[in-house]
Structures are given as C-alpha cells and as structure tokens.
Tab-separated table of C-alpha atoms in Angstrom:
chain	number	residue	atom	x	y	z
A	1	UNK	CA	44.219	-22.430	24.556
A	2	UNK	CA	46.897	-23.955	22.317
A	3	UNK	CA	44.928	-24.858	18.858
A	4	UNK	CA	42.662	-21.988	17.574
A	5	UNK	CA	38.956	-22.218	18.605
A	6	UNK	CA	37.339	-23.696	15.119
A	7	UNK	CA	40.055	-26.541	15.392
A	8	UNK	CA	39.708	-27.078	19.183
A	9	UNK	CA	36.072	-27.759	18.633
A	10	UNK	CA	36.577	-30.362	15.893
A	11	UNK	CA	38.913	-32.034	18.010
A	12	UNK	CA	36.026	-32.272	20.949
A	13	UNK	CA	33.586	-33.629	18.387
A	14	UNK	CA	35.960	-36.636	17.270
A	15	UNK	CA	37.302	-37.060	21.275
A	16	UNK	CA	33.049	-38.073	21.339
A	17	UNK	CA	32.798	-40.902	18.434
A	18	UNK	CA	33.980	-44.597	20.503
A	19	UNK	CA	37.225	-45.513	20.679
A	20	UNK	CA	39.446	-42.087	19.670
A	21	UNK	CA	41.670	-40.433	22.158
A	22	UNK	CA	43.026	-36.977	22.104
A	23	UNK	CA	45.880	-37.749	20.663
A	24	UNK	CA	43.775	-39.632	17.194
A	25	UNK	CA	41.260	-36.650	17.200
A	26	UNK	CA	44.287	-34.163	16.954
A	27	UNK	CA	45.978	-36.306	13.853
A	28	UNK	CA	42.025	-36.371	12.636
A	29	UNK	CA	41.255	-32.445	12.981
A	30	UNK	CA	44.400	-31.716	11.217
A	31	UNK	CA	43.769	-34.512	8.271
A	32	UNK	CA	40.844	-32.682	7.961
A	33	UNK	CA	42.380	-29.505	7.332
A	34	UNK	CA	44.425	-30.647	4.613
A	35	UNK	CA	41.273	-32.872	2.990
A	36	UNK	CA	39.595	-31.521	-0.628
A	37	UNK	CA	37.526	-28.630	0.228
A	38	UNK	CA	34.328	-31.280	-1.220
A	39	UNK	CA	35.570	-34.141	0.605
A	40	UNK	CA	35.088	-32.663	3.962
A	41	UNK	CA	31.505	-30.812	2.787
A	42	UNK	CA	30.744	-34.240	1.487
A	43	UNK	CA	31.542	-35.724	5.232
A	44	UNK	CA	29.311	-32.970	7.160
A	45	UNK	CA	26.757	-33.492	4.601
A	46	UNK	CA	26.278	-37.078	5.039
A	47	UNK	CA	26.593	-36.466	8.822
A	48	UNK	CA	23.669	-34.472	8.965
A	49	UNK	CA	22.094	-36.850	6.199
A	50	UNK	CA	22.500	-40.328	7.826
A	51	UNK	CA	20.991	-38.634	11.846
A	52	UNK	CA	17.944	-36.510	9.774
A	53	UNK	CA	16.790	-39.846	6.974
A	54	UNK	CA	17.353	-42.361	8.700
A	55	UNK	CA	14.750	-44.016	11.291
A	56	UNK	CA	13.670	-47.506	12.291
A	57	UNK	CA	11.264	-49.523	10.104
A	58	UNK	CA	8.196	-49.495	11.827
A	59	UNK	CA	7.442	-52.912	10.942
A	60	UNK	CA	11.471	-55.104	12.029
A	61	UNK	CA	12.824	-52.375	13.614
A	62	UNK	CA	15.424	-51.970	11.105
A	63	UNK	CA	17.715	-48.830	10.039
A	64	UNK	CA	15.982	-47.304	6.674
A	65	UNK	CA	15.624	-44.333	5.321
A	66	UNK	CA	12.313	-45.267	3.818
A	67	UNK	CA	9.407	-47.035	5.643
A	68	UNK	CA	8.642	-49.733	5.652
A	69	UNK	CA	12.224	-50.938	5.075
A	70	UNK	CA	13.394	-52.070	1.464
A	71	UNK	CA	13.579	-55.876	3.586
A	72	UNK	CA	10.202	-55.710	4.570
A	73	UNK	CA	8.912	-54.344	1.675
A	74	UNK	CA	10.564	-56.943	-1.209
A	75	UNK	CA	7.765	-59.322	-2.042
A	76	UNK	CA	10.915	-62.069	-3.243
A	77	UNK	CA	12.076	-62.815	0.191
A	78	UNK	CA	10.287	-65.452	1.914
A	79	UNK	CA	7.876	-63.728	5.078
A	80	UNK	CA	6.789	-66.886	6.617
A	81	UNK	CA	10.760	-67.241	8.088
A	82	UNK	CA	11.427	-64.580	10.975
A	83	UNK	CA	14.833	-63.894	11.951
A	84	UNK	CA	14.963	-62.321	15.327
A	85	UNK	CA	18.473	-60.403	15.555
A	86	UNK	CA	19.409	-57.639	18.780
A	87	UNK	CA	20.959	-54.526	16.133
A	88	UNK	CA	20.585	-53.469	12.736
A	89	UNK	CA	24.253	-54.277	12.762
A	90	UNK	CA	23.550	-58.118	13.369
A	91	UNK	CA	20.772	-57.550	9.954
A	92	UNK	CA	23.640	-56.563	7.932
A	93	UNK	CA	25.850	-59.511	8.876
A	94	UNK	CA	22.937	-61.697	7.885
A	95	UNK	CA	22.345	-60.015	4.806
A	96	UNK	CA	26.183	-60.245	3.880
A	97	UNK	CA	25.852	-64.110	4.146
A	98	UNK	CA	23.225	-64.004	1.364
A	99	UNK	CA	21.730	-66.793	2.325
A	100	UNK	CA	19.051	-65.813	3.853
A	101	UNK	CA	16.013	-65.438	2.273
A	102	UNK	CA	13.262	-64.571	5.490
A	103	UNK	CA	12.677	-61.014	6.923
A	104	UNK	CA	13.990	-60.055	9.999
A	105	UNK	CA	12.878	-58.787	13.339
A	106	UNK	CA	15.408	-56.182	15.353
A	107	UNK	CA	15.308	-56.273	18.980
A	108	UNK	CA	17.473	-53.247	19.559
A	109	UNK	CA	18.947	-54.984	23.148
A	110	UNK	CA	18.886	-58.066	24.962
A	111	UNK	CA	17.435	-58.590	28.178
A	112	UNK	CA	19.836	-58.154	31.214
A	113	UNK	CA	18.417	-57.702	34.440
A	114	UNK	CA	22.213	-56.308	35.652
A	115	UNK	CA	21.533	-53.361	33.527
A	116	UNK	CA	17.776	-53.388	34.422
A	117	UNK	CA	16.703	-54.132	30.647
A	118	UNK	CA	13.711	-56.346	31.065
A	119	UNK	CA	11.455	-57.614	28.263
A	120	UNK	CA	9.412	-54.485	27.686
A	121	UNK	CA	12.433	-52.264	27.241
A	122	UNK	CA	13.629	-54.460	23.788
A	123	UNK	CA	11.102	-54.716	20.647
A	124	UNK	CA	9.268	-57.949	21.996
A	125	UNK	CA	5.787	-56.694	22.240
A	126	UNK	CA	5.979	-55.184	18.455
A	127	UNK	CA	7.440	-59.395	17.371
A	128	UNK	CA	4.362	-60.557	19.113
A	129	UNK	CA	2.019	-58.557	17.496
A	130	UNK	CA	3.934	-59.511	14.108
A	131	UNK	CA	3.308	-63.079	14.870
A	132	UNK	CA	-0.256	-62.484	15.683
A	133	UNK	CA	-0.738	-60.564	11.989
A	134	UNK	CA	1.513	-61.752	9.536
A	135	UNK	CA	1.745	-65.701	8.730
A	136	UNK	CA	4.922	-66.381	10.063
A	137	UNK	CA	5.951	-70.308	10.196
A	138	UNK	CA	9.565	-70.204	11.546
A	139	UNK	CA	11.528	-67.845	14.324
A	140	UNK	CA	15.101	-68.040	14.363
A	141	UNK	CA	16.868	-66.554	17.518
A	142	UNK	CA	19.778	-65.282	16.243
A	143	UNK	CA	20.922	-63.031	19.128
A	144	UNK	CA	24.665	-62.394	20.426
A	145	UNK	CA	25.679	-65.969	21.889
A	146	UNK	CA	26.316	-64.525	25.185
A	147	UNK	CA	24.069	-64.678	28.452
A	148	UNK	CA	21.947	-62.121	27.300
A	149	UNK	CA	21.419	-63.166	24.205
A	150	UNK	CA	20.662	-66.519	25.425
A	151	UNK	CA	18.327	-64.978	27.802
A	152	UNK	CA	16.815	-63.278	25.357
A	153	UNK	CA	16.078	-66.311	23.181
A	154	UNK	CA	14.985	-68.597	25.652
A	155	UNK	CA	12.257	-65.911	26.906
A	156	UNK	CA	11.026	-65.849	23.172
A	157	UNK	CA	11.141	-69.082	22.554
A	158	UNK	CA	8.373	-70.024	26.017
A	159	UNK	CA	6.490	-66.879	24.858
A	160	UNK	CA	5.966	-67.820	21.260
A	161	UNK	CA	5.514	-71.640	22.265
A	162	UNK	CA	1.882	-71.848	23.057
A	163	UNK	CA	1.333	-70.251	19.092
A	164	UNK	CA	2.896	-73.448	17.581
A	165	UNK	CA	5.032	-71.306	15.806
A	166	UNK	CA	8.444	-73.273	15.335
A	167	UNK	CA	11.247	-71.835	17.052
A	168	UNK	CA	14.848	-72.501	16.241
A	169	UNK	CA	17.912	-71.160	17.756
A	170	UNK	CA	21.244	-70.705	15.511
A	171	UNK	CA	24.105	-73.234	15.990
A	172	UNK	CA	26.678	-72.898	19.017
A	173	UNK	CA	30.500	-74.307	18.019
A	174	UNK	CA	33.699	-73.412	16.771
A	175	UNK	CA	34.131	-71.011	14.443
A	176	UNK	CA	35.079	-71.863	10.569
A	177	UNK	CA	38.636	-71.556	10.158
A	178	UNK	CA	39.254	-72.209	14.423
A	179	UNK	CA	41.420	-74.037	16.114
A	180	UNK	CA	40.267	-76.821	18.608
A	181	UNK	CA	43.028	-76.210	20.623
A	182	UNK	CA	42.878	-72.742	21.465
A	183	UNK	CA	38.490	-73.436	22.127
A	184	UNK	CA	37.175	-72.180	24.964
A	185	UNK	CA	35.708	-75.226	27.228
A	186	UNK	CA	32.322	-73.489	26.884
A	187	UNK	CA	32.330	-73.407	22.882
A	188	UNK	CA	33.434	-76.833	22.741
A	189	UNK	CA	31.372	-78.762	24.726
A	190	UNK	CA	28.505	-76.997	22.986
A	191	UNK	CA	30.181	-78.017	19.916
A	192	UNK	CA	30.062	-82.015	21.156
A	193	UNK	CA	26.426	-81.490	22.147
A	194	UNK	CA	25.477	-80.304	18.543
A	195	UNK	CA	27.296	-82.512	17.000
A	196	UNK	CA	25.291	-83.878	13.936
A	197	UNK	CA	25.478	-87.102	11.870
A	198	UNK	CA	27.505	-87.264	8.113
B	1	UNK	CA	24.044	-52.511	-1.208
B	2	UNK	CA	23.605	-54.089	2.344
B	3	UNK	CA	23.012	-50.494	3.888
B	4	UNK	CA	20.657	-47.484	3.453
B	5	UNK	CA	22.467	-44.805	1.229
B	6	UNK	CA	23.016	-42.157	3.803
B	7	UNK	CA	24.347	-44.482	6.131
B	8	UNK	CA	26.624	-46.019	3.543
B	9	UNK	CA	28.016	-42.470	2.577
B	10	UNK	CA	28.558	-41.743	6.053
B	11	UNK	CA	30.274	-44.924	6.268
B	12	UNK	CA	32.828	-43.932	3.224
B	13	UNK	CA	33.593	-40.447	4.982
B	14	UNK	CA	34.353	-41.967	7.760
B	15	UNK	CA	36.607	-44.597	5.728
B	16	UNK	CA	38.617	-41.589	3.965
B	17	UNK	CA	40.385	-40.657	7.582
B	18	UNK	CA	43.937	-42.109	8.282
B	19	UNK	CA	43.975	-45.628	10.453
B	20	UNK	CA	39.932	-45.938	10.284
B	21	UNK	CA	39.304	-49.411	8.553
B	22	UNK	CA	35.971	-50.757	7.489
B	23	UNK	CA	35.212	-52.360	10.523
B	24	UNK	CA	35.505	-48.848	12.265
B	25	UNK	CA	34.188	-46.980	10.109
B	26	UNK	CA	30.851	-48.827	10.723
B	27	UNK	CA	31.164	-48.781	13.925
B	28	UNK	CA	31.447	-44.893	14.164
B	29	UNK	CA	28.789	-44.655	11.426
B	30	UNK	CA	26.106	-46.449	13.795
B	31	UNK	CA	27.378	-44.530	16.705
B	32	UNK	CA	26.991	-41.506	15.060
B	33	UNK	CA	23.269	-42.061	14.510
B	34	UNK	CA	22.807	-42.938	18.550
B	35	UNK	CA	24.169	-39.819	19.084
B	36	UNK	CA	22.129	-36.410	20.106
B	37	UNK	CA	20.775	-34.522	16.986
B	38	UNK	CA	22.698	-31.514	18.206
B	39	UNK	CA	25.680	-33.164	18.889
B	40	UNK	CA	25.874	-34.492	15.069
B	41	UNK	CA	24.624	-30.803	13.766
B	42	UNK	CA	27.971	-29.240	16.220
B	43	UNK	CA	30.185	-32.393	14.626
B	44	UNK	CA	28.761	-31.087	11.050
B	45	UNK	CA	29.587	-27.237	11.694
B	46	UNK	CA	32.934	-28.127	13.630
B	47	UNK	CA	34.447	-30.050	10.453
B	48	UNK	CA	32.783	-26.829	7.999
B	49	UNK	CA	34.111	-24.402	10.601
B	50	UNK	CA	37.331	-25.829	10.860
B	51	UNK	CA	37.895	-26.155	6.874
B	52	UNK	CA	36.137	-22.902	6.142
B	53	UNK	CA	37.895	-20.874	9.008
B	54	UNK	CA	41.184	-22.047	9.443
B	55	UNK	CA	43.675	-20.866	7.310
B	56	UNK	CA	48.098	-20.257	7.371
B	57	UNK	CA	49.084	-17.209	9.225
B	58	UNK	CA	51.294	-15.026	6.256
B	59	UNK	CA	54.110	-14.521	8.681
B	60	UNK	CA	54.767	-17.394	10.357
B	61	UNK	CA	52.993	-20.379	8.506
B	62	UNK	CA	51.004	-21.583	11.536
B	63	UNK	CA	47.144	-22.542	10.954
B	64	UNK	CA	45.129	-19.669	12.758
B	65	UNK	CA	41.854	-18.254	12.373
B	66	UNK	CA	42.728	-14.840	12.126
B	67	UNK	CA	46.035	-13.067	10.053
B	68	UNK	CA	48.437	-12.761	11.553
B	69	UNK	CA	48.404	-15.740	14.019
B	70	UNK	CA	47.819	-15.239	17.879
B	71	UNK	CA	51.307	-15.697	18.194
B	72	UNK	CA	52.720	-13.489	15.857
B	73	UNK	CA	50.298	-10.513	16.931
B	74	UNK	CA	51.179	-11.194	20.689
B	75	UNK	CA	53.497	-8.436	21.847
B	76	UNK	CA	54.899	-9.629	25.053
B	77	UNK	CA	56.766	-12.423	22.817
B	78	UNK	CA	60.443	-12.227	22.226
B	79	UNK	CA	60.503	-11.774	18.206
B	80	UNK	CA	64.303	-11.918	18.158
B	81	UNK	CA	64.172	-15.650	19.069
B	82	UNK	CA	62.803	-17.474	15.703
B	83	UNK	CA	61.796	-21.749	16.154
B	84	UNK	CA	61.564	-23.222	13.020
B	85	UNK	CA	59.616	-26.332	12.804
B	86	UNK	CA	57.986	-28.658	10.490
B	87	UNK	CA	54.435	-28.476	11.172
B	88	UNK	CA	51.574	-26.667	13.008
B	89	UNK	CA	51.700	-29.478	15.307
B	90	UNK	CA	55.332	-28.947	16.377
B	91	UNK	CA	53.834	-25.472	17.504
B	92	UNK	CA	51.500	-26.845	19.696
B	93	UNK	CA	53.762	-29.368	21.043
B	94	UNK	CA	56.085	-26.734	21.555
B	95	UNK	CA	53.232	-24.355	23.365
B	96	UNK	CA	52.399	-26.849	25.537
B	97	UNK	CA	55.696	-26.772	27.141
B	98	UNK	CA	54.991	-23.360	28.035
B	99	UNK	CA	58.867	-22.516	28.139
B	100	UNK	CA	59.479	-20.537	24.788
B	101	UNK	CA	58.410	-17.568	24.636
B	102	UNK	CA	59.595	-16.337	20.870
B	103	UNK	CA	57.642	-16.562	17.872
B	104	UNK	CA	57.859	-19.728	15.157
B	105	UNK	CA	57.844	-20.346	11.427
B	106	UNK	CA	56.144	-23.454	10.173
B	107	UNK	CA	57.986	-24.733	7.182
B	108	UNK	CA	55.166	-26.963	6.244
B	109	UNK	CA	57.166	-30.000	5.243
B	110	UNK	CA	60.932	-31.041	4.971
B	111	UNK	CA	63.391	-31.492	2.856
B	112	UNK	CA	63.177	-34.844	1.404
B	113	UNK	CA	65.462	-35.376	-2.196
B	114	UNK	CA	63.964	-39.411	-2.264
B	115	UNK	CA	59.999	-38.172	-1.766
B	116	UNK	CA	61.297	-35.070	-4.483
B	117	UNK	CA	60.870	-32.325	-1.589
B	118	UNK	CA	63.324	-29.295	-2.129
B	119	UNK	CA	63.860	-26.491	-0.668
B	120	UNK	CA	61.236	-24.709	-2.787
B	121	UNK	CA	58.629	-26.836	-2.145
B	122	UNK	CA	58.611	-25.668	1.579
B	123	UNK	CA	58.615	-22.584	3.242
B	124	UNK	CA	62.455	-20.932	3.396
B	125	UNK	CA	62.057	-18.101	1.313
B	126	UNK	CA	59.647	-16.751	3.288
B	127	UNK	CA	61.876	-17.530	6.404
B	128	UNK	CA	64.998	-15.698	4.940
B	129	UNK	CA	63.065	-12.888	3.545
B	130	UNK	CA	61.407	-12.928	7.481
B	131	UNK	CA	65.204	-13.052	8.763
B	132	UNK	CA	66.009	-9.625	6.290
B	133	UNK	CA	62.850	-7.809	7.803
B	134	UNK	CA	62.550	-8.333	11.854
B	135	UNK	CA	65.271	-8.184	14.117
B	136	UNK	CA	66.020	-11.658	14.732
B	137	UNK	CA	68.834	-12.674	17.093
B	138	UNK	CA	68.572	-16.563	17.184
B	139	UNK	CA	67.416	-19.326	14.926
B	140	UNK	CA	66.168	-22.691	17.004
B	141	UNK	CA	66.105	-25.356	14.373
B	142	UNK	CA	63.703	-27.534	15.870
B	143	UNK	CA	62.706	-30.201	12.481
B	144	UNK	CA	62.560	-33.332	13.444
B	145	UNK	CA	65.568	-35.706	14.930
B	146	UNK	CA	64.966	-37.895	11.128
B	147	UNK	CA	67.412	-37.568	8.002
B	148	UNK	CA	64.648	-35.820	6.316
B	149	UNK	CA	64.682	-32.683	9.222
B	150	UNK	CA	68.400	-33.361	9.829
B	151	UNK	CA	69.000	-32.347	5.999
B	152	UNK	CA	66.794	-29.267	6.631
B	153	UNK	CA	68.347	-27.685	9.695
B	154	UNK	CA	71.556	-28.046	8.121
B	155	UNK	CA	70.310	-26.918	4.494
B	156	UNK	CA	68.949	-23.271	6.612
B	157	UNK	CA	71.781	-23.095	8.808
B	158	UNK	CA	74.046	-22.883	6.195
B	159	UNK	CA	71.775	-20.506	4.194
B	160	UNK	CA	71.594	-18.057	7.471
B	161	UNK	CA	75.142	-18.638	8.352
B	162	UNK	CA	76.679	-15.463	5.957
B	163	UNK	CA	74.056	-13.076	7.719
B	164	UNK	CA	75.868	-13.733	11.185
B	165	UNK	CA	72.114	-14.248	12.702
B	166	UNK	CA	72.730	-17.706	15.856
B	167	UNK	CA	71.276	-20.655	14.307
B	168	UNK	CA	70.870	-23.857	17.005
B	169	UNK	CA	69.738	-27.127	16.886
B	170	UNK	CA	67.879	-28.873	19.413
B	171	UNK	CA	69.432	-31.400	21.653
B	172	UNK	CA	69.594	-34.828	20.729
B	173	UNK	CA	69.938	-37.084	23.488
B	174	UNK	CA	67.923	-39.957	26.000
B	175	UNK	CA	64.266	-38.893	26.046
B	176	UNK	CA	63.301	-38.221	30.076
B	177	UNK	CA	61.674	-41.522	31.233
B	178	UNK	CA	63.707	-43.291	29.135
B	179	UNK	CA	65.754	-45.955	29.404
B	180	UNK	CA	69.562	-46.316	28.561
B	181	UNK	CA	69.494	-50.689	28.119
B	182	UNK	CA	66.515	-49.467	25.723
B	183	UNK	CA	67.868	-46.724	23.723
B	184	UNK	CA	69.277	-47.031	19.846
B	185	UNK	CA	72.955	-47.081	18.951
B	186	UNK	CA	72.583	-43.424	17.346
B	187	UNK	CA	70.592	-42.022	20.122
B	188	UNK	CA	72.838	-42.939	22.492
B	189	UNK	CA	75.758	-41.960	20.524
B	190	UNK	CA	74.184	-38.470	20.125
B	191	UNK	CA	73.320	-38.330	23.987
B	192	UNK	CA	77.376	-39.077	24.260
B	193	UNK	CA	78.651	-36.590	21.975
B	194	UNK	CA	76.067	-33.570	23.439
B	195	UNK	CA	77.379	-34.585	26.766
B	196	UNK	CA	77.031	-31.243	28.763
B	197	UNK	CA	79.314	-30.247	31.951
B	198	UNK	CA	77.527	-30.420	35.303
C-alpha cells in the first residue's frame, strides 16, 4: 500500500468514471486534495444530488428532476411534433439548436439484435401509447445515423404507419463546415440521393 | 439552462478538475447517474474522506492520514538516509521502486525566482532544523531534473554543506528503454559527463 487508505479509495472511485486511467485518477485524487475545502463538499454534494433527484420523465423518458419534465410540461412548445431521439444526451443537442419547437420522445437504446436489444427492451411501447393519447401530427426519427439507429427508425416508422401519423426521418449528408474530399463513400452518396432543388 | 440543475452542478464539478473539458465533463456527469447508487454514495465519501482525512505529516511533509506519516513512524527504516523531493507524489514514485529504504521530506514545491517561489515559500527550514535534530548521514536530493529543482538541490546543498552532513544528487542520464538517436542534447551531455567505470 503506497498512498494512504482515504486517498487510495478516491483514486478507485475516479479509475470507475469512462475514460480515466490510473495514472489521471492519481493527478485527480491529489487535485482534490489541494481544492477549497467548499469546492470539493460542493462536488460530493452534487454527486449525491444529481443520482438521488434526478429520474426519467414518465411521460418522454427524459432526465428531470421534476415530473413530468419542464419539456413536457411547457404549454409554448408545439405537442403535435414528436421528436423521437435514443438518450437524454441527443435531447440536449436538440435543445441547443433552438430550433425546435416539438416535445420529444427518449428511447434510451436502439435496437441491435448483436447485443440482443430488441424492440421491447427500448421505450417503444410507452411512444405508442403516446401516439394513441396525445394528438401528435408529426414523428421525427432522429436517432444516431448508424445501423442501429437506422434500424430503429425504420421499425417505427412501419409501426406507426397504419396510424397515418406522418413520419419523417432527419437528413443524411455532409456535415456543415466538411470537406467533400475527405467524405466517406457512404455519407456522400446519401448526400447525392438527398440532394434538393435551389 | 438546457439541463436539470443537479445535473448541471454536477456537470461544473466535474469541469473544475485539470484536463476535463466540457465535452467530458458531460460525459462523466451522465455516466455518473448510470452508475450504482452505492457506488456514487462511496465516490461522495471517498472525495469527503480524502479532503477531511488527509492531512501533511509534521516531520516529513508527506500527505498521511495519521501524524507522523507511516513512513516516518516505521522503525525498520534507515533515518540517517534523508530523500528530499518535491511532492507527495515523488514519494510514491519513489516507494514503488521498493529500493530505498530511508525516510523523505516533501518540500512541497521548488524554488522558482520567475513564478516568485523562494526558499521560504517551501519547506527548508523545517528540513535544516530536521538535519540539527536526527542523526542524519546522507542527503539524496531527488527534485526534479528541471531548472526550477536544479536551483533547489543546489540552493540546500550549499545550505547543508558547513554541517559536513553527504548531500547527493540523483543521476542524470538516458532513461532505461530509451533511446540514444532520441535523446536531447543536455540529456545526453549529462549521461556523458556522469559516465560511471564498469
């Protein structure tokens, strides 16, 4: 045992979180150390805060700490436009844009049969149901554009068919600020196939 | 405010630690509320714990949990051999090696004239009064191979000098693994001039 046990142990909690290795944890703990007395309360505190307040909305699936979501709940946004997304993560994104105006839906997954996630492991059933109650005119599939989340769209889009409901799926192409050159063959032949008049 | 508040303060803890960004910060923040309740609570104690706990040994400067350090209270340690390094984390590194067996002093810093670091502003006097009160035979210098722990080992070697207590620096030279096309004019230079007989 090199570091004294109540450092040791912070080290094993950061070598959990995604993406740090020993050697970051160590430079972490001992930042930590030398942190304001507050700052590092502050930084349990909101820990413990953020894993005991938050849950998912009952009604899109949504991180909140209230419920229904503040989303779901604002009368000003538009609830006949559903925007079908696979993470809370993908809801912020959208919301960054602020251009959207609709309420969302959050899948939390995609379908992939390689990982054995089929339809009725992902929040389908509860967008169904939301269909069936609420007056919803317009889905847009905006999962990951990736063969899951094409997967994922295209088994929405047959399920909600036979409702009427319109279903769109968001644009395929090169990114703003790309370079054709360096597109992938996939990216830009979908880019040629959605091409649209000026 | 695209996020719920006690994700978004979790968020800005995160953001406070060294070489986290935004983008990671998120990241963590999410994974941290995926994560077992229990898990979060231990990651909430371990950073209290470790803050709360921790604090410098009196003798030798090292962070410990109890005064004095492990180290300093451990018996079967050679006191009349004296490292002196930088940081707690030079004592690690240097534990790891499992090779010394004598005790350390932390100086907590070095001496730096541009940053206004002087010898005041880190440990010495503790050090020389340390070097009037235990038998001490030998002082490793072991700062760090920069201009900032250069200036130090020479600023406490001349300081100890007049007592007639061995001061020594550590080697300069290749690093093992290394590779001579590779290596920097000075390093090489040093690795020349500490040449040793074989």
């Amino acid at each position: 045992m090199y570091y004294p046990e109540p450092i040791s142990k912070l080290i094993d909690s950061f070598t959990k979180l995604p993406g740090i290795g020993p050697k970051t944890a160590v430079r972490l703990a001992f930042f930590v150390l030398d942190m304001q007395e507050d700052d590092v309360m502050e930084f349990a505190r909101s820990l413990v805060n953020a894993k005991r307040e938050l849950t998912h909305c009952s009604t899109c699936g949504h991180i909140t700490d209230q419920d229904p979501c503040a989303i779901c709940q604002d009368t000003s946004r538009d609830g006949s436009v559903l925007c079908v997304v696979q993470d809370p993560k993908d809801v912020i994104a959208m919301e960054k844009m602020k251009e959207f105006n609709g309420k969302y839906h959050v899948l939390h997954g995609a379908i992939s049969p390689m990982d054995g996630i089929g339809p009725e492991d992902i929040n389908v059933s509860d967008l169904i149901s939301r269909l069936k109650d609420e007056e919803v005119e317009e889905l847009i599939l905006a999962t990951n554009p990736n063969i899951e989340g094409e997967a994922t769209a295209m088994y929405i889009s047959r399920l909600v068919k036979p409702s009427g409901i319109k279903t769109s799926r968001i644009a395929h192409g090169l990114p703003v600020g790309g370079d054709l050159e360096y597109a992938d063959e996939v990216t830009l032949s979908k880019a040629l196939e959605g091409r649209q008049d000026l």
